[in-house]
mmCIF file of N, CA and C and ligand atoms in Angstrom:
data_model
loop_
_atom_site.group_PDB
_atom_site.id
_atom_site.type_symbol
_atom_site.label_atom_id
_atom_site.label_comp_id
_atom_site.label_asym_id
_atom_site.label_seq_id
_atom_site.Cartn_x
_atom_site.Cartn_y
_atom_site.Cartn_z
ATOM 1 N N MET A 222 15.025 -18.270 5.879
ATOM 2 C CA MET A 222 13.796 -17.632 6.413
ATOM 3 C C MET A 222 14.152 -16.361 7.132
ATOM 4 N N SER A 223 13.500 -15.265 6.802
ATOM 5 C CA SER A 223 13.790 -13.934 7.432
ATOM 6 C C SER A 223 12.443 -13.265 7.867
ATOM 7 N N LEU A 224 12.593 -12.793 9.105
ATOM 8 C CA LEU A 224 11.461 -11.901 9.626
ATOM 9 C C LEU A 224 11.164 -10.724 8.890
ATOM 10 N N PHE A 225 12.130 -10.257 8.103
ATOM 11 C CA PHE A 225 12.026 -8.973 7.506
ATOM 12 C C PHE A 225 11.543 -9.118 5.958
ATOM 13 N N GLN A 226 11.256 -10.273 5.712
ATOM 14 C CA GLN A 226 10.775 -10.502 4.255
ATOM 15 C C GLN A 226 9.657 -11.436 4.300
ATOM 16 N N ALA A 227 8.476 -10.749 4.218
ATOM 17 C CA ALA A 227 7.171 -11.576 4.285
ATOM 18 C C ALA A 227 6.816 -11.897 2.899
ATOM 19 N N ASP A 228 7.140 -12.995 2.460
ATOM 20 C CA ASP A 228 6.838 -13.383 1.025
ATOM 21 C C ASP A 228 5.419 -13.903 0.815
ATOM 22 N N GLU A 229 4.825 -14.263 1.962
ATOM 23 C CA GLU A 229 3.385 -14.654 1.924
ATOM 24 C C GLU A 229 2.462 -13.482 1.971
ATOM 25 N N PRO A 230 1.585 -13.328 0.944
ATOM 26 C CA PRO A 230 0.594 -12.310 1.043
ATOM 27 C C PRO A 230 -0.417 -12.480 2.173
ATOM 28 N N GLN A 231 -0.813 -11.387 2.840
ATOM 29 C CA GLN A 231 -1.557 -11.502 4.118
ATOM 30 C C GLN A 231 -2.866 -10.617 3.935
ATOM 31 N N THR A 232 -3.777 -10.925 4.871
ATOM 32 C CA THR A 232 -4.885 -9.987 4.870
ATOM 33 C C THR A 232 -4.542 -8.673 5.557
ATOM 34 N N VAL A 233 -5.274 -7.668 5.201
ATOM 35 C CA VAL A 233 -4.952 -6.314 5.638
ATOM 36 C C VAL A 233 -6.135 -5.666 6.157
ATOM 37 N N GLU A 234 -6.007 -5.055 7.368
ATOM 38 C CA GLU A 234 -7.110 -4.399 8.025
ATOM 39 C C GLU A 234 -6.824 -2.898 8.059
ATOM 40 N N VAL A 235 -7.748 -2.088 7.530
ATOM 41 C CA VAL A 235 -7.659 -0.662 7.558
ATOM 42 C C VAL A 235 -8.844 -0.019 8.356
ATOM 43 N N ARG A 236 -8.552 0.517 9.485
ATOM 44 C CA ARG A 236 -9.565 1.215 10.310
ATOM 45 C C ARG A 236 -10.719 0.141 10.519
ATOM 46 N N GLY A 237 -10.421 -1.018 10.968
ATOM 47 C CA GLY A 237 -11.474 -1.941 11.236
ATOM 48 C C GLY A 237 -12.147 -2.658 10.033
ATOM 49 N N HIS A 238 -11.646 -2.321 8.842
ATOM 50 C CA HIS A 238 -12.237 -2.949 7.699
ATOM 51 C C HIS A 238 -11.203 -3.804 6.979
ATOM 52 N N ASN A 239 -11.618 -5.066 6.567
ATOM 53 C CA ASN A 239 -10.668 -5.837 5.855
ATOM 54 C C ASN A 239 -10.566 -5.363 4.514
ATOM 55 N N LEU A 240 -9.352 -5.271 4.020
ATOM 56 C CA LEU A 240 -9.146 -4.741 2.567
ATOM 57 C C LEU A 240 -9.581 -5.845 1.616
ATOM 58 N N VAL A 241 -10.340 -5.489 0.674
ATOM 59 C CA VAL A 241 -10.756 -6.413 -0.375
ATOM 60 C C VAL A 241 -10.474 -5.793 -1.716
ATOM 61 N N CYS A 242 -9.786 -6.491 -2.619
ATOM 62 C CA CYS A 242 -9.458 -5.962 -4.026
ATOM 63 C C CYS A 242 -10.774 -5.712 -4.760
ATOM 64 N N PRO A 243 -11.000 -4.512 -5.210
ATOM 65 C CA PRO A 243 -12.165 -4.140 -6.077
ATOM 66 C C PRO A 243 -12.239 -4.822 -7.384
ATOM 67 N N ILE A 244 -11.045 -5.225 -7.810
ATOM 68 C CA ILE A 244 -10.924 -5.790 -9.150
ATOM 69 C C ILE A 244 -11.264 -7.321 -9.137
ATOM 70 N N CYS A 245 -10.636 -8.160 -8.269
ATOM 71 C CA CYS A 245 -10.755 -9.516 -8.311
ATOM 72 C C CYS A 245 -11.275 -10.079 -7.005
ATOM 73 N N SER A 246 -11.696 -9.161 -6.050
ATOM 74 C CA SER A 246 -12.242 -9.683 -4.772
ATOM 75 C C SER A 246 -11.269 -10.457 -3.885
ATOM 76 N N ASN A 247 -10.009 -10.464 -4.199
ATOM 77 C CA ASN A 247 -8.969 -11.059 -3.400
ATOM 78 C C ASN A 247 -8.826 -10.317 -1.989
ATOM 79 N N LYS A 248 -8.378 -11.059 -1.020
ATOM 80 C CA LYS A 248 -8.246 -10.612 0.348
ATOM 81 C C LYS A 248 -6.800 -10.641 0.841
ATOM 82 N N HIS A 249 -5.936 -10.987 -0.145
ATOM 83 C CA HIS A 249 -4.523 -11.209 0.362
ATOM 84 C C HIS A 249 -3.585 -10.174 -0.430
ATOM 85 N N PHE A 250 -2.696 -9.584 0.398
ATOM 86 C CA PHE A 250 -1.944 -8.502 -0.272
ATOM 87 C C PHE A 250 -0.520 -8.629 0.186
ATOM 88 N N TRP A 251 0.405 -8.089 -0.631
ATOM 89 C CA TRP A 251 1.809 -7.873 -0.160
ATOM 90 C C TRP A 251 1.907 -6.413 0.351
ATOM 91 N N THR A 252 2.732 -6.186 1.277
ATOM 92 C CA THR A 252 2.919 -4.890 1.736
ATOM 93 C C THR A 252 4.252 -4.327 1.351
ATOM 94 N N ARG A 253 4.270 -3.038 0.842
ATOM 95 C CA ARG A 253 5.415 -2.415 0.395
ATOM 96 C C ARG A 253 5.439 -1.039 0.950
ATOM 97 N N GLU A 254 6.614 -0.574 1.213
ATOM 98 C CA GLU A 254 6.777 0.848 1.510
ATOM 99 C C GLU A 254 7.284 1.516 0.268
ATOM 100 N N ALA A 255 6.815 2.773 0.006
ATOM 101 C CA ALA A 255 7.196 3.548 -1.172
ATOM 102 C C ALA A 255 7.445 4.990 -0.677
ATOM 103 N N GLN A 256 8.652 5.500 -1.132
ATOM 104 C CA GLN A 256 8.966 6.839 -0.830
ATOM 105 C C GLN A 256 8.329 7.779 -2.003
ATOM 106 N N LEU A 257 7.701 8.776 -1.514
ATOM 107 C CA LEU A 257 7.032 9.677 -2.423
ATOM 108 C C LEU A 257 7.996 10.841 -2.757
ATOM 109 N N ASN A 258 8.178 11.076 -3.975
ATOM 110 C CA ASN A 258 9.132 12.116 -4.355
ATOM 111 C C ASN A 258 8.363 13.403 -4.636
ATOM 112 N N ARG A 259 9.160 14.429 -5.058
ATOM 113 C CA ARG A 259 8.532 15.722 -5.223
ATOM 114 C C ARG A 259 7.606 15.723 -6.503
ATOM 115 N N ALA A 260 7.784 14.990 -7.384
ATOM 116 C CA ALA A 260 6.998 14.833 -8.618
ATOM 117 C C ALA A 260 5.577 14.374 -8.174
ATOM 118 N N VAL A 261 5.613 13.368 -7.291
ATOM 119 C CA VAL A 261 4.277 12.812 -6.762
ATOM 120 C C VAL A 261 3.565 13.857 -5.950
ATOM 121 N N SER A 262 4.275 14.579 -5.061
ATOM 122 C CA SER A 262 3.704 15.473 -4.088
ATOM 123 C C SER A 262 3.126 16.642 -4.867
ATOM 124 N N SER A 263 3.819 17.035 -5.878
ATOM 125 C CA SER A 263 3.349 18.186 -6.791
ATOM 126 C C SER A 263 2.120 17.812 -7.578
ATOM 127 N N PHE A 264 2.172 16.591 -7.957
ATOM 128 C CA PHE A 264 1.022 16.096 -8.789
ATOM 129 C C PHE A 264 -0.256 16.088 -7.990
ATOM 130 N N PHE A 265 -0.191 15.696 -6.684
ATOM 131 C CA PHE A 265 -1.390 15.731 -5.846
ATOM 132 C C PHE A 265 -1.511 17.094 -5.257
ATOM 133 N N ASN A 266 -0.662 18.115 -5.570
ATOM 134 C CA ASN A 266 -0.744 19.502 -5.015
ATOM 135 C C ASN A 266 -0.680 19.516 -3.498
ATOM 136 N N LEU A 267 0.232 18.707 -2.953
ATOM 137 C CA LEU A 267 0.374 18.686 -1.520
ATOM 138 C C LEU A 267 1.730 19.358 -1.180
ATOM 139 N N ASP A 268 1.692 19.915 0.006
ATOM 140 C CA ASP A 268 2.850 20.754 0.464
ATOM 141 C C ASP A 268 3.849 19.957 1.309
ATOM 142 N N TRP A 269 3.967 18.717 1.029
ATOM 143 C CA TRP A 269 5.025 17.889 1.700
ATOM 144 C C TRP A 269 5.826 17.199 0.786
ATOM 145 N N THR A 270 6.969 16.822 1.184
ATOM 146 C CA THR A 270 7.851 16.005 0.369
ATOM 147 C C THR A 270 8.426 14.914 1.179
ATOM 148 N N ASP A 271 8.910 13.967 0.522
ATOM 149 C CA ASP A 271 9.705 12.829 1.192
ATOM 150 C C ASP A 271 9.037 12.091 2.262
ATOM 151 N N ARG A 272 7.713 11.958 1.963
ATOM 152 C CA ARG A 272 6.963 11.081 2.800
ATOM 153 C C ARG A 272 6.905 9.627 2.333
ATOM 154 N N THR A 273 6.680 8.745 3.238
ATOM 155 C CA THR A 273 6.549 7.357 2.904
ATOM 156 C C THR A 273 5.093 6.978 2.813
ATOM 157 N N ALA A 274 4.750 6.269 1.808
ATOM 158 C CA ALA A 274 3.415 5.703 1.649
ATOM 159 C C ALA A 274 3.440 4.223 1.857
ATOM 160 N N THR A 275 2.405 3.691 2.394
ATOM 161 C CA THR A 275 2.402 2.218 2.468
ATOM 162 C C THR A 275 1.516 1.685 1.331
ATOM 163 N N CYS A 276 2.011 0.696 0.662
ATOM 164 C CA CYS A 276 1.316 0.106 -0.504
ATOM 165 C C CYS A 276 0.939 -1.257 -0.148
ATOM 166 N N PHE A 277 -0.284 -1.644 -0.518
ATOM 167 C CA PHE A 277 -0.793 -3.049 -0.402
ATOM 168 C C PHE A 277 -1.102 -3.514 -1.899
ATOM 169 N N VAL A 278 -0.285 -4.539 -2.283
ATOM 170 C CA VAL A 278 -0.394 -4.967 -3.647
ATOM 171 C C VAL A 278 -1.190 -6.348 -3.623
ATOM 172 N N CYS A 279 -2.339 -6.330 -4.373
ATOM 173 C CA CYS A 279 -3.133 -7.427 -4.519
ATOM 174 C C CYS A 279 -2.181 -8.728 -5.086
ATOM 175 N N SER A 280 -2.336 -9.779 -4.334
ATOM 176 C CA SER A 280 -1.474 -10.939 -4.689
ATOM 177 C C SER A 280 -1.921 -11.637 -5.933
ATOM 178 N N ASP A 281 -3.150 -11.215 -6.408
ATOM 179 C CA ASP A 281 -3.774 -11.941 -7.557
ATOM 180 C C ASP A 281 -3.563 -11.067 -8.910
ATOM 181 N N CYS A 282 -4.135 -9.873 -8.844
ATOM 182 C CA CYS A 282 -4.263 -9.045 -10.035
ATOM 183 C C CYS A 282 -3.204 -7.932 -9.981
ATOM 184 N N THR A 283 -2.494 -7.737 -8.740
ATOM 185 C CA THR A 283 -1.421 -6.724 -8.628
ATOM 186 C C THR A 283 -2.085 -5.384 -8.526
ATOM 187 N N TYR A 284 -3.330 -5.171 -8.256
ATOM 188 C CA TYR A 284 -3.906 -3.831 -8.085
ATOM 189 C C TYR A 284 -3.168 -3.259 -6.845
ATOM 190 N N ILE A 285 -2.827 -1.981 -6.909
ATOM 191 C CA ILE A 285 -2.122 -1.396 -5.816
ATOM 192 C C ILE A 285 -2.944 -0.391 -5.018
ATOM 193 N N PHE A 286 -3.014 -0.604 -3.645
ATOM 194 C CA PHE A 286 -3.671 0.388 -2.862
ATOM 195 C C PHE A 286 -2.541 1.279 -2.161
ATOM 196 N N TRP A 287 -2.893 2.606 -2.073
ATOM 197 C CA TRP A 287 -1.805 3.438 -1.548
ATOM 198 C C TRP A 287 -2.380 4.193 -0.389
ATOM 199 N N PHE A 288 -1.655 4.187 0.751
ATOM 200 C CA PHE A 288 -2.069 4.878 1.995
ATOM 201 C C PHE A 288 -0.996 5.755 2.457
ATOM 202 N N LEU A 289 -1.288 6.996 2.718
ATOM 203 C CA LEU A 289 -0.273 8.004 3.086
ATOM 204 C C LEU A 289 -0.083 7.990 4.577
ATOM 205 N N GLY A 290 -0.833 7.265 5.365
ATOM 206 C CA GLY A 290 -0.707 7.160 6.749
ATOM 207 C C GLY A 290 -1.122 8.391 7.456
ATOM 208 N N GLU A 291 -0.599 8.556 8.623
ATOM 209 C CA GLU A 291 -1.032 9.676 9.446
ATOM 210 C C GLU A 291 -0.525 10.948 9.065
HETATM 211 ZN ZN1 ZN B 291 -6.960 -8.060 -7.206
#
């Protein structure tokens, strides 16, 4: 058992709203951190690089939510 590995999907709250999957209405997600590379930042026409996004992956249908954070 490790504190750093949450294998159980959890509910996610974003700015006071519970995250609900738009595909399957599931409310449990895995949390992942993803490093954005230059290809992604240029795709979105953003002037930053090497930022980290937080991803919430639906535990049922695997739909991915991306949040760029602050
Ligand atoms: Zn889903």
